[in-house]
Amino acid sequence: PARRHASAALAAALLGLFVQAKFNSVPLAALALAAVFAGSLASPGPKPLPRRISLSIAVLCAAAVFVSGRIFLADLFQMRAVALMNDGRFDQALLRYRSSARLNPVDTLYRNSWAGSAIAYAQGTKDPLLSIRLLEEAVRIGRETTAWRPASATGHKILGVSLSLLSAHGGGDHLREAEEALDRALNLDWTQPELLENRLKLARLRRDAPVEREVASRLDRLKSLSGD
């Protein structure tokens, strides 16, 4: 009976992890624990488990190890990219950011860092063609992020900011699409002052006085709520 109770608890923990993974990225530590739990379920007891259950648990363990390895490598590439950015080796840093995002495409953190670094590089270079190319890369990152996580504000924010900057740097007129992307981001998450500030800049750039007043008012209310 004691083993049955322990097995039931472990199975419930794994089920909860699967539900969490369906909607959000799972931390590396949680995946490591999942492998341990699955191994515990497969450990010998008074009666051997049916072959089908043992095989399922083995597959689960292998999948947990595989996913954990990808997340570990993504974090490793991310840390290396930060170091390269600090050293001024921007091209190599962007390659590392790209690798981290490819390894863990579900977590928007990696793509947000990748896009932010591309935008910072674009704004810091004196080469106008390189600036446009980097901003176009940021736009692609935004589109990919919205495709992977359409319900996350991050991808729409990346897309809106990069499109507005691309327009400002002579890469074509994308202000209407930038507005739509930032509005979608605000509909998904209105608690980020950065989103409202970017939307306010865009309204001023387009000389849209009604939207400017509305966004400025929302930003003031948000700051008052946060005590800023």
Short mmCIF file of N, CA and C in Angstrom, two decimals, residues 9 13 15 18 21 26 29-30 33 38 53-54 57 76 79 85 112 133 145 152-153 161 165 172 174 195 212 214 226:
data_model
loop_
_atom_site.label_atom_id
_atom_site.label_comp_id
_atom_site.label_asym_id
_atom_site.label_seq_id
_atom_site.Cartn_x
_atom_site.Cartn_y
_atom_site.Cartn_z
N ALA A 9 1.36 9.48 -6.02
CA ALA A 9 1.83 10.85 -5.84
C ALA A 9 2.80 11.25 -6.95
N ALA A 13 2.32 14.15 -9.81
CA ALA A 13 3.31 15.22 -10.04
C ALA A 13 3.67 15.31 -11.52
N LEU A 15 1.80 14.34 -14.05
CA LEU A 15 0.63 14.85 -14.76
C LEU A 15 0.55 16.37 -14.65
N PHE A 18 3.01 17.94 -17.00
CA PHE A 18 2.58 17.91 -18.39
C PHE A 18 1.56 19.02 -18.67
N ALA A 21 3.47 22.21 -18.87
CA ALA A 21 4.26 22.30 -20.10
C ALA A 21 3.41 22.61 -21.31
N VAL A 26 8.90 24.90 -19.33
CA VAL A 26 9.19 24.23 -18.06
C VAL A 26 10.65 24.46 -17.68
N ALA A 29 15.20 22.59 -13.96
CA ALA A 29 15.15 21.83 -12.71
C ALA A 29 13.90 20.95 -12.65
N ALA A 30 12.79 21.45 -13.15
CA ALA A 30 11.56 20.67 -13.13
C ALA A 30 11.67 19.45 -14.04
N LEU A 33 13.75 16.83 -12.31
CA LEU A 33 12.95 16.13 -11.30
C LEU A 33 11.97 15.15 -11.95
N ALA A 38 10.02 9.75 -12.88
CA ALA A 38 9.70 8.67 -13.81
C ALA A 38 10.55 7.43 -13.51
N ILE A 53 3.87 -0.32 -19.65
CA ILE A 53 4.08 0.81 -18.73
C ILE A 53 5.57 1.10 -18.57
N SER A 54 6.37 0.05 -18.45
CA SER A 54 7.82 0.25 -18.32
C SER A 54 8.39 0.95 -19.54
N ILE A 57 7.42 4.65 -19.50
CA ILE A 57 8.24 5.40 -18.54
C ILE A 57 9.63 5.63 -19.10
N LEU A 76 23.31 28.05 -22.23
CA LEU A 76 24.75 28.19 -22.45
C LEU A 76 25.03 29.17 -23.58
N MET A 79 24.25 32.78 -22.40
CA MET A 79 25.31 33.38 -21.57
C MET A 79 26.51 33.76 -22.42
N MET A 85 28.51 40.21 -26.55
CA MET A 85 27.98 41.58 -26.68
C MET A 85 28.79 42.55 -25.83
N ASN A 112 13.43 37.45 -27.31
CA ASN A 112 13.42 38.85 -26.87
C ASN A 112 14.85 39.37 -26.73
N ARG A 133 19.52 46.16 -42.22
CA ARG A 133 19.57 44.70 -42.24
C ARG A 133 19.30 44.12 -40.84
N THR A 145 8.25 34.91 -33.43
CA THR A 145 7.80 34.80 -32.05
C THR A 145 6.27 34.82 -31.96
N SER A 152 1.25 35.62 -26.52
CA SER A 152 2.24 36.32 -25.69
C SER A 152 2.46 37.73 -26.23
N ALA A 153 2.51 38.70 -25.33
CA ALA A 153 2.71 40.09 -25.76
C ALA A 153 4.12 40.32 -26.30
N VAL A 161 8.00 47.34 -32.24
CA VAL A 161 9.17 48.21 -32.03
C VAL A 161 10.11 48.15 -33.22
N LEU A 165 11.11 51.25 -35.82
CA LEU A 165 12.50 51.67 -36.00
C LEU A 165 12.96 51.47 -37.44
N GLY A 172 11.43 51.73 -45.27
CA GLY A 172 10.06 51.64 -45.77
C GLY A 172 9.06 52.12 -44.73
N HIS A 174 6.32 51.26 -42.42
CA HIS A 174 5.67 50.13 -41.74
C HIS A 174 4.95 50.59 -40.48
N LEU A 195 5.75 49.09 -23.07
CA LEU A 195 4.82 48.98 -24.20
C LEU A 195 4.07 50.28 -24.43
N GLU A 212 -2.47 59.68 -28.79
CA GLU A 212 -1.41 60.16 -27.90
C GLU A 212 -1.97 60.50 -26.52
N GLU A 214 -4.78 59.39 -25.15
CA GLU A 214 -5.27 58.18 -24.49
C GLU A 214 -4.12 57.36 -23.90
N SER A 226 1.75 51.91 -9.72
CA SER A 226 3.01 51.28 -9.31
C SER A 226 3.82 52.14 -8.36
#
